[in-house]
Short mmCIF file of C-alpha atoms and ligand atoms in Angstrom, two decimals:
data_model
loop_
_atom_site.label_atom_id
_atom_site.label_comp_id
_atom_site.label_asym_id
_atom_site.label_seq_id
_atom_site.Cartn_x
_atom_site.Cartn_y
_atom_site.Cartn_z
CA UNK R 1 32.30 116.81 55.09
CA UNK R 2 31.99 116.23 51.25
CA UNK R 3 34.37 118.30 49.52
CA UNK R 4 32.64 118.38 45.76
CA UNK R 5 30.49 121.01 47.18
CA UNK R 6 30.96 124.12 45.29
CA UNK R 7 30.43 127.93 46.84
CA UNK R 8 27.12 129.57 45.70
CA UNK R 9 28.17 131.28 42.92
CA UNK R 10 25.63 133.70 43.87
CA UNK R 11 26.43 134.54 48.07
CA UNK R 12 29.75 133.08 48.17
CA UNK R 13 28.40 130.71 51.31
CA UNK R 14 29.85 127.11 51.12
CA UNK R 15 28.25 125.50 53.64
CA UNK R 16 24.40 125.56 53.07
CA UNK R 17 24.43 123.83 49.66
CA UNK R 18 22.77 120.95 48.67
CA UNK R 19 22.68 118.91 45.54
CA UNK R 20 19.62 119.98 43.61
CA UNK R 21 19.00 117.45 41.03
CA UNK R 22 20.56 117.22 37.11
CA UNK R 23 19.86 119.95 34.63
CA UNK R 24 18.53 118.35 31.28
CA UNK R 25 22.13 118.27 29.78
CA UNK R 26 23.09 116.35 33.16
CA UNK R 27 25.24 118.66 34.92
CA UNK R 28 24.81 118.85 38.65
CA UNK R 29 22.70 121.22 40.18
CA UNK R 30 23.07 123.11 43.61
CA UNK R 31 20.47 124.37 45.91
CA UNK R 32 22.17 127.22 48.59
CA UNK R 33 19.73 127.42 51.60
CA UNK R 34 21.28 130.74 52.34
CA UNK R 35 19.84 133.13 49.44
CA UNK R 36 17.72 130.15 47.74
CA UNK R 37 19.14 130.10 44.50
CA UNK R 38 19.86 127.30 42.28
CA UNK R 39 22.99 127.41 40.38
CA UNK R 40 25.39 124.53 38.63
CA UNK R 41 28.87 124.42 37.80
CA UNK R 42 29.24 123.53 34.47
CA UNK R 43 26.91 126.32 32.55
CA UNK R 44 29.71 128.85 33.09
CA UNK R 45 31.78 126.95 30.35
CA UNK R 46 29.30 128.88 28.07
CA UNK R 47 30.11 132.02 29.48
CA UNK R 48 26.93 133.19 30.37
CA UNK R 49 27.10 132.91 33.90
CA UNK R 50 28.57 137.22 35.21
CA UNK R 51 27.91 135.93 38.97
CA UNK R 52 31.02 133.50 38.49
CA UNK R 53 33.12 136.70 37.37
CA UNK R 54 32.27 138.22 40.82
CA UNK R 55 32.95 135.85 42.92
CA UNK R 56 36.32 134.59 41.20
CA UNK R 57 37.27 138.45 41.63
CA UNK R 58 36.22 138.23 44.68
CA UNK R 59 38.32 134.90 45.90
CA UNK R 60 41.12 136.24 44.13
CA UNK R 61 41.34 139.57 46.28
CA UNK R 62 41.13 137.76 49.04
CA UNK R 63 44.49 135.75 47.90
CA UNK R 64 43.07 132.57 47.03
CA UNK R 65 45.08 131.25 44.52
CA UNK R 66 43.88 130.53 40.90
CA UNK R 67 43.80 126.85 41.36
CA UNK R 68 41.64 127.35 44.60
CA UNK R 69 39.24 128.95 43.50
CA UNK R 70 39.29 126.78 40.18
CA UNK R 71 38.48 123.97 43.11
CA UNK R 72 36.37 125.92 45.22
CA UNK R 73 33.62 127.06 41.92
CA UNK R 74 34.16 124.00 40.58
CA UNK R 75 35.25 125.22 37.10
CA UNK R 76 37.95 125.41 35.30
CA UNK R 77 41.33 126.71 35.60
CA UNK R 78 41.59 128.75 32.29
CA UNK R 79 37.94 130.17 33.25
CA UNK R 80 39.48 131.16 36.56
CA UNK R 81 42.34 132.80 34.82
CA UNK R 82 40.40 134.05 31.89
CA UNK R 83 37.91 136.66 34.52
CA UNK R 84 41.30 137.11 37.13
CA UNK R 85 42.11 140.42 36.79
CA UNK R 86 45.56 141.08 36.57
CA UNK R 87 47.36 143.29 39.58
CA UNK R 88 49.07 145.99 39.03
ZN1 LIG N 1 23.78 131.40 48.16
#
């Protein structure tokens, strides 16, 4: 079991991805063999990744903690808090 493995950021499955190469600004890519998508971790730092919105919505109704999912998407912790809708 290797633990850097991400979630797709695009069907929330954590078990079918595989590494998938290096973009050309070598960041790690993924490969999920569930809804064949390719997706990386690190492009959401632009912000122009809305799939990581959903899913960190997602994890967080679902009471995963910010720092979970901040460890489960693989980015970062002010990200996680920054799309984290706060309950009312
Ligand atoms: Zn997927």
């Amino acid at each position: 079991m290797n633990n850097s493995f991400p979630i797709c950021h695009h069907c929330n499955h954590a078990t079918q991805v595989k590494k998938h190469g290096k973009s050309r600004t070598g960041f790690q890519r993924y490969y999920c063999l569930v809804c064949r998508k390719t997706f990386q971790t690190r492009y959401v730092y632009k912000g122009n990744e809305d799939k990581i919105e959903k899913q960190i919505e997602r994890l967080s109704t679902q009471g995963h903690l910010p720092q979970a999912i901040s460890t489960s998407l693989q980015v970062r912790l002010s990200t996680v808090l920054h799309y984290m809708k706060p309950k009312n």
